[in-house]
Coordinates of C-alpha atoms and ligand atoms in Angstrom, one line a residue:
X1 CA 18.9 69.3 -39.1
X2 CA 20.0 71.5 -36.1
X3 CA 20.9 69.4 -33.2
X4 CA 22.8 70.1 -29.8
X5 CA 26.3 69.5 -29.7
X6 CA 26.0 67.1 -26.8
X7 CA 24.7 64.5 -29.3
X8 CA 27.6 65.1 -31.4
X9 CA 30.2 65.4 -28.7
X10 CA 29.1 62.5 -26.9
X11 CA 29.4 60.5 -30.1
X12 CA 32.8 61.9 -30.9
X13 CA 34.9 61.7 -27.3
X14 CA 38.2 60.9 -27.8
X15 CA 37.2 58.9 -31.4
X16 CA 37.1 61.9 -33.3
X17 CA 36.7 65.6 -33.3
X18 CA 33.5 67.9 -34.8
X19 CA 34.6 70.6 -37.3
X20 CA 33.2 73.9 -36.1
X21 CA 33.5 76.3 -39.2
X22 CA 32.8 80.1 -39.2
X23 CA 30.5 81.4 -41.5
X24 CA 29.7 85.1 -42.8
X25 CA 28.0 85.1 -46.2
X26 CA 26.0 82.8 -48.6
X27 CA 29.1 81.1 -50.4
X28 CA 30.8 80.2 -47.3
X29 CA 27.4 78.3 -46.0
X30 CA 26.7 76.7 -49.5
X31 CA 30.5 75.6 -49.6
X32 CA 30.2 74.4 -45.8
X33 CA 26.9 72.6 -46.3
X34 CA 28.3 70.8 -49.7
X35 CA 31.8 70.0 -48.2
X36 CA 30.4 68.1 -45.3
X37 CA 27.8 66.3 -46.9
X38 CA 30.5 65.2 -49.3
X39 CA 32.5 63.8 -46.7
X40 CA 29.4 62.5 -44.8
X41 CA 30.2 64.7 -41.5
X42 CA 28.3 65.8 -38.8
X43 CA 29.5 69.5 -38.0
X44 CA 29.1 73.1 -35.8
X45 CA 28.2 76.2 -37.7
X46 CA 29.7 79.1 -36.0
X47 CA 28.6 82.6 -36.1
X48 CA 30.8 85.3 -34.5
X49 CA 29.9 88.7 -33.0
X50 CA 31.4 90.3 -36.4
X51 CA 29.7 87.7 -38.3
X52 CA 26.3 88.7 -37.1
X53 CA 26.7 92.3 -37.8
X54 CA 28.7 92.0 -41.0
X55 CA 25.4 91.9 -43.1
X56 CA 22.4 91.3 -40.4
X57 CA 22.2 88.7 -38.2
X58 CA 18.7 88.1 -39.6
X59 CA 20.1 87.4 -42.9
X60 CA 22.7 84.8 -41.5
X61 CA 20.0 83.1 -39.6
X62 CA 17.5 83.0 -42.7
X63 CA 20.4 81.7 -45.3
X64 CA 21.1 79.0 -42.7
X65 CA 17.3 77.9 -42.4
X66 CA 17.2 78.0 -46.1
X67 CA 20.6 75.7 -46.8
X68 CA 18.6 73.4 -43.7
X69 CA 15.9 72.9 -46.6
X70 CA 18.4 73.2 -49.8
X71 CA 20.5 70.1 -47.9
X72 CA 17.8 68.0 -45.6
X73 CA 20.4 65.2 -44.8
X74 CA 22.9 67.7 -43.0
X75 CA 23.0 67.3 -39.2
X76 CA 24.8 70.1 -37.5
X77 CA 24.7 72.5 -34.7
X78 CA 24.4 76.3 -34.7
X79 CA 26.7 77.8 -32.6
X80 CA 27.7 81.4 -31.3
X81 CA 31.4 81.9 -31.3
X82 CA 33.3 84.2 -28.7
X83 CA 30.2 85.9 -27.4
X84 CA 29.7 88.5 -24.4
X85 CA 27.2 88.1 -21.8
X86 CA 24.5 89.9 -24.0
X87 CA 25.2 88.3 -27.6
X88 CA 24.6 84.8 -25.6
X89 CA 21.2 86.0 -23.8
X90 CA 20.1 87.6 -27.4
X91 CA 21.0 84.2 -29.1
X92 CA 19.5 82.0 -26.3
X93 CA 16.3 84.0 -26.3
X94 CA 16.3 83.7 -30.2
X95 CA 15.4 79.8 -30.3
X96 CA 17.8 79.5 -33.0
X97 CA 21.0 78.6 -31.6
X98 CA 21.6 75.5 -30.2
X99 CA 25.0 76.3 -28.4
X100 CA 26.5 79.3 -27.2
X101 CA 30.3 80.5 -26.0
X102 CA 30.6 82.9 -23.6
X103 CA 34.3 84.2 -23.6
X104 CA 34.9 85.9 -20.3
X105 CA 38.8 84.2 -20.5
X106 CA 39.9 87.9 -20.4
X107 CA 38.3 88.4 -16.7
X108 CA 39.9 87.2 -13.5
X109 CA 39.1 83.3 -12.4
X110 CA 36.4 84.6 -10.1
X111 CA 34.5 86.8 -12.5
X112 CA 34.9 84.3 -15.5
X113 CA 33.0 81.8 -13.1
X114 CA 30.7 84.3 -12.2
X115 CA 29.4 85.4 -15.8
X116 CA 29.9 81.8 -17.1
X117 CA 27.3 80.6 -14.3
X118 CA 24.9 83.1 -15.0
X119 CA 24.6 82.4 -19.1
X120 CA 24.7 78.4 -18.0
X121 CA 21.5 79.5 -16.0
X122 CA 19.9 81.4 -18.6
X123 CA 21.2 78.9 -21.4
X124 CA 20.2 75.1 -19.7
X125 CA 16.4 76.9 -19.0
X126 CA 16.1 77.0 -22.8
X127 CA 17.9 73.9 -23.7
X128 CA 20.8 75.3 -24.7
X129 CA 24.5 74.4 -24.2
X130 CA 26.9 76.3 -23.1
X131 CA 31.1 76.6 -24.2
X132 CA 33.2 78.6 -21.9
X133 CA 36.7 79.7 -22.0
X134 CA 39.6 79.4 -19.0
X135 CA 42.9 80.2 -20.4
X136 CA 44.9 83.1 -22.6
X137 CA 44.9 82.0 -26.3
X138 CA 48.2 83.0 -27.9
X139 CA 51.5 81.4 -29.4
X140 CA 53.8 80.4 -26.6
X141 CA 57.2 81.5 -28.2
X142 CA 60.1 79.0 -28.3
X143 CA 62.5 81.1 -26.2
X144 CA 59.9 81.3 -22.9
X145 CA 60.3 79.3 -19.9
X146 CA 57.8 76.3 -18.7
X147 CA 56.9 78.6 -16.0
X148 CA 56.1 81.8 -18.4
X149 CA 54.5 79.1 -20.9
X150 CA 52.4 77.9 -17.8
X151 CA 51.1 81.2 -17.3
X152 CA 49.5 81.6 -20.4
X153 CA 48.2 78.1 -21.1
X154 CA 45.4 76.9 -19.1
X155 CA 45.8 75.5 -15.6
X156 CA 44.3 71.9 -15.3
X157 CA 43.3 72.2 -11.7
X158 CA 41.9 75.3 -12.5
X159 CA 39.6 74.0 -15.3
X160 CA 38.6 71.4 -13.2
X161 CA 37.2 74.0 -11.0
X162 CA 35.8 75.9 -13.3
X163 CA 33.6 73.3 -14.9
X164 CA 32.4 72.2 -11.6
X165 CA 31.4 75.7 -10.3
X166 CA 29.9 76.7 -13.7
X167 CA 28.5 73.7 -14.9
X168 CA 29.1 74.6 -18.4
X169 CA 28.8 71.8 -21.2
X170 CA 32.6 72.3 -22.8
X171 CA 35.7 74.2 -22.4
X172 CA 37.7 76.2 -24.5
X173 CA 41.5 75.7 -23.3
X174 CA 44.5 77.6 -24.3
X175 CA 47.0 74.7 -25.4
X176 CA 49.4 77.0 -27.3
X177 CA 47.5 77.7 -30.5
X178 CA 46.2 81.4 -31.5
X179 CA 43.9 82.9 -33.6
X180 CA 44.7 84.0 -37.3
X181 CA 47.4 83.3 -40.1
X182 CA 50.6 83.6 -37.7
X183 CA 50.4 81.1 -35.0
X184 CA 54.2 80.0 -34.6
X185 CA 57.2 81.6 -35.3
X186 CA 59.2 78.2 -35.2
X187 CA 58.6 74.6 -34.5
X188 CA 55.9 75.2 -31.5
X189 CA 52.8 73.4 -31.6
X190 CA 50.0 72.0 -29.2
X191 CA 50.6 71.3 -25.6
X192 CA 49.6 67.7 -25.4
X193 CA 50.6 67.3 -21.9
X194 CA 47.9 70.2 -20.9
X195 CA 45.0 68.3 -22.8
X196 CA 46.3 65.1 -21.1
X197 CA 46.4 66.4 -17.4
X198 CA 42.6 67.9 -18.1
X199 CA 41.3 65.1 -20.1
X200 CA 42.6 63.3 -16.8
X201 CA 40.7 65.4 -14.1
X202 CA 37.9 65.9 -16.4
X203 CA 37.3 62.3 -17.9
X204 CA 34.4 62.4 -20.7
X205 CA 34.2 66.3 -20.8
X206 CA 34.2 67.7 -24.4
X207 CA 37.5 69.8 -24.7
X208 CA 37.5 72.7 -27.3
X209 CA 40.6 73.7 -29.6
X210 CA 40.3 77.4 -30.6
X211 CA 42.8 78.6 -33.1
X212 CA 43.2 75.5 -35.2
X213 CA 43.6 76.6 -38.7
X214 CA 46.5 74.7 -40.3
X215 CA 47.3 77.9 -42.9
X216 CA 48.5 75.3 -45.4
X217 CA 51.8 76.3 -47.3
X218 CA 51.0 75.8 -50.4
X219 CA 47.8 78.2 -50.1
X220 CA 49.7 80.9 -48.5
X221 CA 52.3 80.3 -51.6
X222 CA 49.4 80.8 -54.2
X223 CA 48.2 83.7 -52.5
X224 CA 51.6 85.4 -52.3
X225 CA 52.1 84.3 -56.0
X226 CA 49.1 86.3 -56.8
X227 CA 50.0 89.6 -55.4
X228 CA 49.5 88.8 -51.7
X229 CA 51.7 89.8 -48.9
X230 CA 51.6 86.9 -46.0
X231 CA 55.1 86.7 -45.0
X232 CA 55.7 84.0 -42.1
X233 CA 52.3 82.9 -41.9
X234 CA 51.8 79.3 -39.9
X235 CA 49.4 76.9 -38.5
X236 CA 48.7 74.3 -36.7
X237 CA 50.1 70.6 -38.0
X238 CA 47.3 68.5 -39.0
X239 CA 48.7 65.5 -37.6
X240 CA 48.7 67.2 -34.5
X241 CA 45.1 68.1 -34.9
X242 CA 44.3 64.2 -35.4
X243 CA 46.0 63.4 -32.0
X244 CA 44.5 66.4 -29.9
X245 CA 40.9 64.6 -31.2
X246 CA 42.0 61.3 -30.1
X247 CA 43.0 62.7 -26.4
X248 CA 39.6 64.6 -25.9
X249 CA 39.7 67.8 -28.3
X250 CA 36.1 67.0 -29.5
X251 CA 35.4 70.4 -30.9
X252 CA 38.1 71.9 -33.6
X253 CA 37.6 75.8 -34.7
X254 CA 38.5 76.8 -38.1
X255 CA 38.0 80.4 -39.5
X256 CA 41.5 81.7 -40.8
X257 CA 41.7 78.6 -43.5
X258 CA 38.2 79.5 -45.1
X259 CA 39.4 83.0 -45.3
X260 CA 42.7 82.1 -47.1
X261 CA 40.7 79.7 -49.8
X262 CA 38.4 82.9 -50.4
X263 CA 41.7 85.1 -50.8
X264 CA 43.7 82.8 -53.2
X265 CA 40.3 81.8 -55.2
X266 CA 39.7 85.8 -55.7
X267 CA 43.2 86.8 -56.1
X268 CA 44.1 83.9 -58.8
X269 CA 40.6 84.6 -60.7
X270 CA 41.2 88.4 -60.9
X271 CA 44.8 87.8 -62.2
X272 CA 43.9 85.5 -64.5
X273 CA 40.9 87.5 -65.8
X274 CA 41.9 90.9 -65.4
X275 CA 38.6 91.9 -68.0
X276 CA 36.3 90.5 -65.6
X277 CA 34.2 92.5 -62.9
X278 CA 31.5 89.8 -62.4
X279 CA 31.2 88.5 -58.5
X280 CA 29.8 85.1 -59.6
X281 CA 32.6 83.5 -61.9
X282 CA 35.0 83.5 -58.6
X283 CA 32.2 83.2 -56.1
X284 CA 31.0 79.7 -57.9
X285 CA 34.7 78.4 -57.7
X286 CA 35.0 79.7 -54.2
X287 CA 32.0 77.4 -53.4
X288 CA 33.2 74.2 -54.9
X289 CA 36.9 74.9 -53.5
X290 CA 35.4 75.8 -49.8
X291 CA 33.9 72.3 -50.4
X292 CA 36.7 70.4 -51.1
X293 CA 38.6 71.9 -48.4
X294 CA 35.9 71.2 -45.8
X295 CA 36.2 67.8 -47.1
X296 CA 39.5 67.3 -46.3
X297 CA 39.7 68.8 -43.1
X298 CA 37.0 66.4 -41.8
X299 CA 39.1 63.3 -42.8
X300 CA 42.1 65.2 -40.6
X301 CA 39.4 65.4 -37.7
X302 CA 38.3 61.9 -38.1
X303 CA 34.6 63.4 -38.7
X304 CA 34.1 62.1 -42.2
X305 CA 31.9 59.1 -42.6
X306 CA 30.4 59.3 -39.3
X307 CA 27.1 61.1 -40.7
X308 CA 24.9 58.2 -40.5
X309 CA 26.1 57.0 -37.1
X310 CA 25.3 60.2 -35.5
X311 CA 21.7 60.3 -37.3
X312 CA 21.0 57.2 -36.1
X313 CA 21.2 58.4 -32.6
X314 CA 18.8 61.2 -33.2
Ligands
LIG401 O1 37.9 83.6 -33.1 C1 37.4 84.5 -34.1 C2 36.9 84.1 -35.3 O2 38.0 83.7 -36.2 C3 36.1 84.8 -35.9 O3 36.5 86.1 -36.4 O4 35.7 87.8 -35.1 O5 36.4 88.2 -37.3 O6 34.6 87.2 -36.9 P1 35.6 87.6 -36.4
LIG402 P1 41.7 80.2 -36.9 O1 41.8 81.4 -36.8 O2 43.1 79.3 -36.2 O3 40.9 79.6 -37.7 O4 40.7 79.9 -35.5 C1 39.4 80.1 -35.3 C2 38.7 80.3 -34.3 O5 38.8 79.6 -33.1 C3 37.1 80.6 -34.0 O6 36.8 80.8 -32.5
LIG403 ZN1 38.4 81.4 -31.3

């Protein structure tokens, strides 16, 4: 059942975080629904602009509608990831998305406010909720000074003003993480002091962490052993993700880890079965392995086992 993130976030706030997983194809959708049901977790299925054009946005939408029938017990939100204004408006009008993200974080503050407020007005008129972003995502190198680090991270006072002026429903904050498989060069990690201050200024307001993949070392090692060349790949420590959830990070975005599972399964399969050219054997393994990954991640987030409680609220 497709629900609003509002319900999910209200239940989760400071108790656990909801996993927001990117999907592009049928195999990911099947693994995602299975993994969430096996771990009894509510979740967010997120679709980027790239995913909407990889095959066709209508195909993705139809596959999710089909999954909804195959897995009638699933409770999840459908969310546009990193939308621009045009993509947000398209998703709001479609009636399919329960949530959109307007990412105008590359714009100056005033312009970001202006664009986000326009999307919020259109979305709220249709009962759609809006995630916005403030700050520049990116790993903060160990050698940079505190003032240099502050320049990339979300400014808590600005976050308070931004939420007040835009009316957005959740906020993606730059807290030291970055997208992709190469997040940190050393022992850097999440800037908890930034989360703490934003949560203090905006009590009860759901915060979102992008770039939350853990880039598991064993996954990277297996990929490299099967011919991959992912040198120095590093992600977010899982204990830090759990801690962020308890502090007000209510949505945790994960894409890269799913791609790593896909890469490992296919590299190992074709290395070990050089005579095979059929897509279905590795595709089957991927669905099962992705489901296993999702169930594990939900245990880390604390969303595992919360499905019945959330369903009781609907
Ligand atoms: O934050 C970006 C997500 O990982 C989506 O990636 O734009 O390549 O689909 P994508
Ligand atoms: P990762 O690249 O760490 O998986 O982050 C994904 C993300 O933030 C999607 O919006
Ligand atoms: Zn992101």
